[in-house]
mmCIF file of C-alpha atoms in Angstrom:
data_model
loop_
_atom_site.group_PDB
_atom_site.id
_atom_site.type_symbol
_atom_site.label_atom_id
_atom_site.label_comp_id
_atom_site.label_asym_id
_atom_site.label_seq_id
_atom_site.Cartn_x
_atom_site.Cartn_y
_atom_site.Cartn_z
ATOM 1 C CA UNK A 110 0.000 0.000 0.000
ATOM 2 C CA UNK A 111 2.359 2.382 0.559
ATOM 3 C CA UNK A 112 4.730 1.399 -2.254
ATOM 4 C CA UNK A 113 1.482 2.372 -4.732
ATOM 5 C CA UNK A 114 0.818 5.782 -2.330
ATOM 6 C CA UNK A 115 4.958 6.480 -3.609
ATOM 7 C CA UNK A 116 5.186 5.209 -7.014
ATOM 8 C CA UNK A 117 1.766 7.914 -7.360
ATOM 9 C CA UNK A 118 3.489 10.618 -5.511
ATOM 10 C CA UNK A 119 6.630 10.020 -8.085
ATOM 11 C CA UNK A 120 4.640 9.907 -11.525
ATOM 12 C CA UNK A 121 2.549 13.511 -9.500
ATOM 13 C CA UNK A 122 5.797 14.725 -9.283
ATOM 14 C CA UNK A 123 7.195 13.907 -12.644
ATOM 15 C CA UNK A 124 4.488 15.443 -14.456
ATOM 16 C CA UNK A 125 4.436 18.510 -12.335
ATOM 17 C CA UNK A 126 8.093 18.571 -13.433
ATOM 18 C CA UNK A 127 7.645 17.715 -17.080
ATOM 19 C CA UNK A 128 4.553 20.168 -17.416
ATOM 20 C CA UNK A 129 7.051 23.401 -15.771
ATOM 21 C CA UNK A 130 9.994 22.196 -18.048
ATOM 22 C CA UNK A 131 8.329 22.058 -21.611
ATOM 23 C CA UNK A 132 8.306 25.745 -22.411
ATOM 24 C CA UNK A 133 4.573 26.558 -22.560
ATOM 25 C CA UNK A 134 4.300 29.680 -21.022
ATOM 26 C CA UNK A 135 1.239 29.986 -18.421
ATOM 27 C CA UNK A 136 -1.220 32.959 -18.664
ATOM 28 C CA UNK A 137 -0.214 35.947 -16.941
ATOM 29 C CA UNK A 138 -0.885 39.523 -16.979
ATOM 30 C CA UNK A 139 -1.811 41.075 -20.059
ATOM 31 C CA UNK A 140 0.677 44.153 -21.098
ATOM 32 C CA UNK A 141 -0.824 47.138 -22.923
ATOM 33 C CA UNK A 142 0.190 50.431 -24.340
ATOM 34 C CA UNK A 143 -1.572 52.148 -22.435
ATOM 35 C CA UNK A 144 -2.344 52.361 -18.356
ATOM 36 C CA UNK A 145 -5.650 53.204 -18.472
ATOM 37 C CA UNK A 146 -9.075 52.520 -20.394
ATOM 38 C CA UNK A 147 -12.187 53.208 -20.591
ATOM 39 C CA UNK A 148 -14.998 50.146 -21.816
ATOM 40 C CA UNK A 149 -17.978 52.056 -23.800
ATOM 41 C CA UNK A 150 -20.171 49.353 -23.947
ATOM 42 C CA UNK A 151 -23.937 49.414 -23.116
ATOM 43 C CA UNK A 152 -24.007 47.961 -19.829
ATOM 44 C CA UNK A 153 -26.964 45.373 -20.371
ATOM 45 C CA UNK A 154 -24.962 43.553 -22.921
ATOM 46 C CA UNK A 155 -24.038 40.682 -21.152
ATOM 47 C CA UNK A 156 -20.564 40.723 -23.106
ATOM 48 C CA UNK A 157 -20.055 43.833 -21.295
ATOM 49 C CA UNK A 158 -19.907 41.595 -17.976
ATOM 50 C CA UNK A 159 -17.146 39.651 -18.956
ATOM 51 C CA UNK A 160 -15.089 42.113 -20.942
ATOM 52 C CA UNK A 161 -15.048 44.179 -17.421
ATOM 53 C CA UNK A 162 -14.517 40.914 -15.341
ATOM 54 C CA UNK A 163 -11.778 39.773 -17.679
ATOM 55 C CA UNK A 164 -9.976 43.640 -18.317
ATOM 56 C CA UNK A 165 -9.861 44.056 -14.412
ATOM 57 C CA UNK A 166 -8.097 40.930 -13.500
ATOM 58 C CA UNK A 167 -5.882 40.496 -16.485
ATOM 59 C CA UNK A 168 -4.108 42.789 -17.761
ATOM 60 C CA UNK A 169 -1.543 46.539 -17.011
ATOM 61 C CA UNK A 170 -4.068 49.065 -17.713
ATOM 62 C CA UNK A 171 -6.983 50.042 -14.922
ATOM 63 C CA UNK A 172 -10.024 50.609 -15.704
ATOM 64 C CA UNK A 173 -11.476 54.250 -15.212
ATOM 65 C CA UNK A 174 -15.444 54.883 -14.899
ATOM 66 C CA UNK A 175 -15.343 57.811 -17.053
ATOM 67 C CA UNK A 176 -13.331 58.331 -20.962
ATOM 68 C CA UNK A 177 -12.262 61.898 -19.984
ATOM 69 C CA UNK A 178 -10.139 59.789 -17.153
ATOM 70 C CA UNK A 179 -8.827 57.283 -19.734
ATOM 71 C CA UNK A 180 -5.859 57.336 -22.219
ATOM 72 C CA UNK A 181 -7.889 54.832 -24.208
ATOM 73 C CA UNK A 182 -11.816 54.266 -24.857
ATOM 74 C CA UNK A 183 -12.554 50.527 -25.937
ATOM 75 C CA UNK A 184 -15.629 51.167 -28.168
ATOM 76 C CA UNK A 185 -17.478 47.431 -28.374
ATOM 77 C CA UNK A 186 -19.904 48.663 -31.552
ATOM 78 C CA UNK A 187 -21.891 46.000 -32.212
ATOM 79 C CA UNK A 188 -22.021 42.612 -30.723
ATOM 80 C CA UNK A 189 -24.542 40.041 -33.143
ATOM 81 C CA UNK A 190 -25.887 36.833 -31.890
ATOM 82 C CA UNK A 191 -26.690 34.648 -35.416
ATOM 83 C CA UNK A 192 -28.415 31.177 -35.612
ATOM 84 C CA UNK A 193 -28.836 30.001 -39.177
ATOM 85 C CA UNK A 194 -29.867 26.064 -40.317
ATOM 86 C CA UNK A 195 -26.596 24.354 -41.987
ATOM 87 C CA UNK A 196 -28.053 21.508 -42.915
ATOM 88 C CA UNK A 197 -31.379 19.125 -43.528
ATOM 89 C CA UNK A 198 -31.682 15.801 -43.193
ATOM 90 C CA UNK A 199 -33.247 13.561 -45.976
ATOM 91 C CA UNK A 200 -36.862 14.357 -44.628
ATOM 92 C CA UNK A 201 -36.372 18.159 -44.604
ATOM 93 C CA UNK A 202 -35.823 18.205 -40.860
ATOM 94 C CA UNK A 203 -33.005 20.539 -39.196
ATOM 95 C CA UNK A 204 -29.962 18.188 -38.921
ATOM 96 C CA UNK A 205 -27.303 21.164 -37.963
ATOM 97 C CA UNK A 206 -27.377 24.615 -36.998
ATOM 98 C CA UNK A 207 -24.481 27.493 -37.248
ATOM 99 C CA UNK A 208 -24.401 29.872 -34.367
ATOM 100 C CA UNK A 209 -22.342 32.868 -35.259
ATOM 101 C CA UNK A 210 -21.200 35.683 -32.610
ATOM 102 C CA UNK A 211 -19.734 38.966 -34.106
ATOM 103 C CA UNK A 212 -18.489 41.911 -32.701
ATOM 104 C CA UNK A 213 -16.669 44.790 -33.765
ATOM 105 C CA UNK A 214 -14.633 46.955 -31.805
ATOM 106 C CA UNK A 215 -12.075 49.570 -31.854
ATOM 107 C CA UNK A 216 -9.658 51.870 -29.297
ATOM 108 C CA UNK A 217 -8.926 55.164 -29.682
ATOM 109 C CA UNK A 218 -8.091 57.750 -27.269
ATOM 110 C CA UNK A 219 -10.484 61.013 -26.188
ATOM 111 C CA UNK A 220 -10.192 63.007 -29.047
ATOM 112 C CA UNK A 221 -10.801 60.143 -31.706
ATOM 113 C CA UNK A 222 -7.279 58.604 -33.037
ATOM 114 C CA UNK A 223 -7.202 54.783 -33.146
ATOM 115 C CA UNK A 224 -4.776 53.144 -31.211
ATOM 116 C CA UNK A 225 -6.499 50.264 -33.011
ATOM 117 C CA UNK A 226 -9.130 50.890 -35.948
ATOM 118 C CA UNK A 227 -12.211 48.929 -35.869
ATOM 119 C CA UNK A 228 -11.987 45.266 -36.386
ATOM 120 C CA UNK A 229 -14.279 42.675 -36.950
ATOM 121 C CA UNK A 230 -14.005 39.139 -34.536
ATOM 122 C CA UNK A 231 -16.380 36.581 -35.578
ATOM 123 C CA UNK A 232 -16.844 33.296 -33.336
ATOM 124 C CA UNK A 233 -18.505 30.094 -34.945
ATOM 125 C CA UNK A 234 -19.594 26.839 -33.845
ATOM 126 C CA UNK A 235 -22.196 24.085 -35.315
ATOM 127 C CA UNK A 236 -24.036 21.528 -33.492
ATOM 128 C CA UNK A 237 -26.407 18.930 -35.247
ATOM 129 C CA UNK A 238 -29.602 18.767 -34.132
ATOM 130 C CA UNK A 239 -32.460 16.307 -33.255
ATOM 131 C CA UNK A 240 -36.048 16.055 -32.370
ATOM 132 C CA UNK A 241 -36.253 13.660 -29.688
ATOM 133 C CA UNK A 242 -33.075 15.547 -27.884
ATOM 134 C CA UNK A 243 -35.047 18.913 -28.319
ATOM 135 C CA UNK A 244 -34.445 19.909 -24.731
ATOM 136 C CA UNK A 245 -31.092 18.334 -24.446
ATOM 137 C CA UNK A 246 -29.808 20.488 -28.026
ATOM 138 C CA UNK A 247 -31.394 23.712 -25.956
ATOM 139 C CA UNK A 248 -29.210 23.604 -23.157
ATOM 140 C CA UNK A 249 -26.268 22.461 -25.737
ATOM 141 C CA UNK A 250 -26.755 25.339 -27.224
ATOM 142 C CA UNK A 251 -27.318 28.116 -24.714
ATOM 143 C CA UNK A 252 -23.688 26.200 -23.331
ATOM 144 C CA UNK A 253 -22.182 27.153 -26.711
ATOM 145 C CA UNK A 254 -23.433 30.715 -26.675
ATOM 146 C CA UNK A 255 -21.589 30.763 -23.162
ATOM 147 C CA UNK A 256 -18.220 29.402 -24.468
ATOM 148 C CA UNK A 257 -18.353 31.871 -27.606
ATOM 149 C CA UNK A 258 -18.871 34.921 -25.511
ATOM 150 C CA UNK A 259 -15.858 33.599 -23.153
ATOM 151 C CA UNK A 260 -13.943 32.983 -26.687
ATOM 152 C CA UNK A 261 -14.789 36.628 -27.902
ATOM 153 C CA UNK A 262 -13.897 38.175 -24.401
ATOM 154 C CA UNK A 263 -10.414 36.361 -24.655
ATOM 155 C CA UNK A 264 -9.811 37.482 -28.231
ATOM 156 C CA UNK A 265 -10.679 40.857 -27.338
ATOM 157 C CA UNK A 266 -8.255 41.212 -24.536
ATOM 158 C CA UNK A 267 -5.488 39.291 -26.625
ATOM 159 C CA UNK A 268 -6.135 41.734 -29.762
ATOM 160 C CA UNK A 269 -5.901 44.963 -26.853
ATOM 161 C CA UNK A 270 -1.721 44.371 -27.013
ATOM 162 C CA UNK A 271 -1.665 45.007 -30.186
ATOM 163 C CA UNK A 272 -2.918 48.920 -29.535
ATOM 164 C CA UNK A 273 -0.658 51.231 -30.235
ATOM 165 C CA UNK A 274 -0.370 54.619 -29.355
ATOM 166 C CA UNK A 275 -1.574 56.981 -32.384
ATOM 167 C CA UNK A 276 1.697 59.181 -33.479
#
C-alpha cells in the first residue's frame, strides 16, 4: 500500500516537473500600451460583464469609470448573436445549426485617433440537431453561446496588445 501511495506521488511529481519544463508559457498579466481605459459598452450587454470581469483581472491598464479619465476608450460597436440552419436531413428536418457571434470593436483615445481601428471578430460553432433531444440540443446550445462569448472576451483582450499609441 504504501509502495502504490509512492510510485503515485513520483509519476505527481514527474508530471508537475515535465509540465514546468516544456516551455509553454502559463497565462499571466496582459501588457498594454496604455495604463488606463475606458470600456464604452452598453451595460446590459451581457458581453459587457465579462469584458469588465476579464480587463480588471488580467491585464496593465486600470479601468477608469469615465473616458475623460482614460488614455484609451474601448468602443465594443456591435455585438450580433446569429443562428442560421446548416443543414437538412433527408426528410427536410433541421440536422445542424451554425451559431455565429460577431463583434466589432475599436480603441482610440479622447479626441478620436485609433490606437487600433475597428476590427471585426467573428466566433462560430455548429451543433447537429435532433427532435427527440429537443431539450437536451437547448441547453447544448445556450452552453455554446456561453463558451463563444468567453472565446470573444479572450480574443478581445489578446487583440488589446496590439494597440498602439496613435503618433
Amino acid at each position: 500500500m504504501w509502495s502504490s501511495r509512492r510510485h503515485c506521488r513520483s509519476a505527481l511529481v514527474f508530471l508537475a516537473v515535465l509540465l514546468a519544463s516544456c516551455g509553454f508559457p502559463l497565462r499571466g498579466e496582459e501588457h498594454y500600451a496604455f495604463e488606463t481605459l475606458y470600456l464604452n459598452s452598453p451595460a446590459s450587454q451581457p458581453l459587457t460583464t465579462e469584458l469588465r470581469r476579464s480587463l480588471e483581472g488580467a491585464g496593465s491598464a486600470k479601468l477608469v469609470p469615465a473616458p475623460d479619465q482614460a488614455q484609451a476608450i474601448l468602443d465594443v460597436v456591435s455585438v450580433e448573436n446569429n443562428k442560421q440552419i446548416l443543414s437538412l436531413s433527408g426528410g427536410g428536418k433541421v440536422a445542424e445549426f451554425l451559431l455565429t457571434k460577431r463583434i466589432l470593436f475599436r480603441v482610440r483615445d479622447s479626441v478620436g485617433n485609433d490606437w487600433l481601428p475597428t476590427a471585426e471578430l467573428l466566433v462560430r460553432r455548429t451543433y447537429t440537431y435532433n427532435d427527440t433531444a429537443a431539450l437536451a440540443k437547448e441547453a447544448q446550445e445556450q452552453r455554446l453561446w456561453r463558451e463563444m462569448q468567453d472565446d470573444a472576451v479572450a480574443q478581445i483582450v489578446r487583440r488589446l496588445q496590439s494597440a498602439k499609441k496613435p503618433a
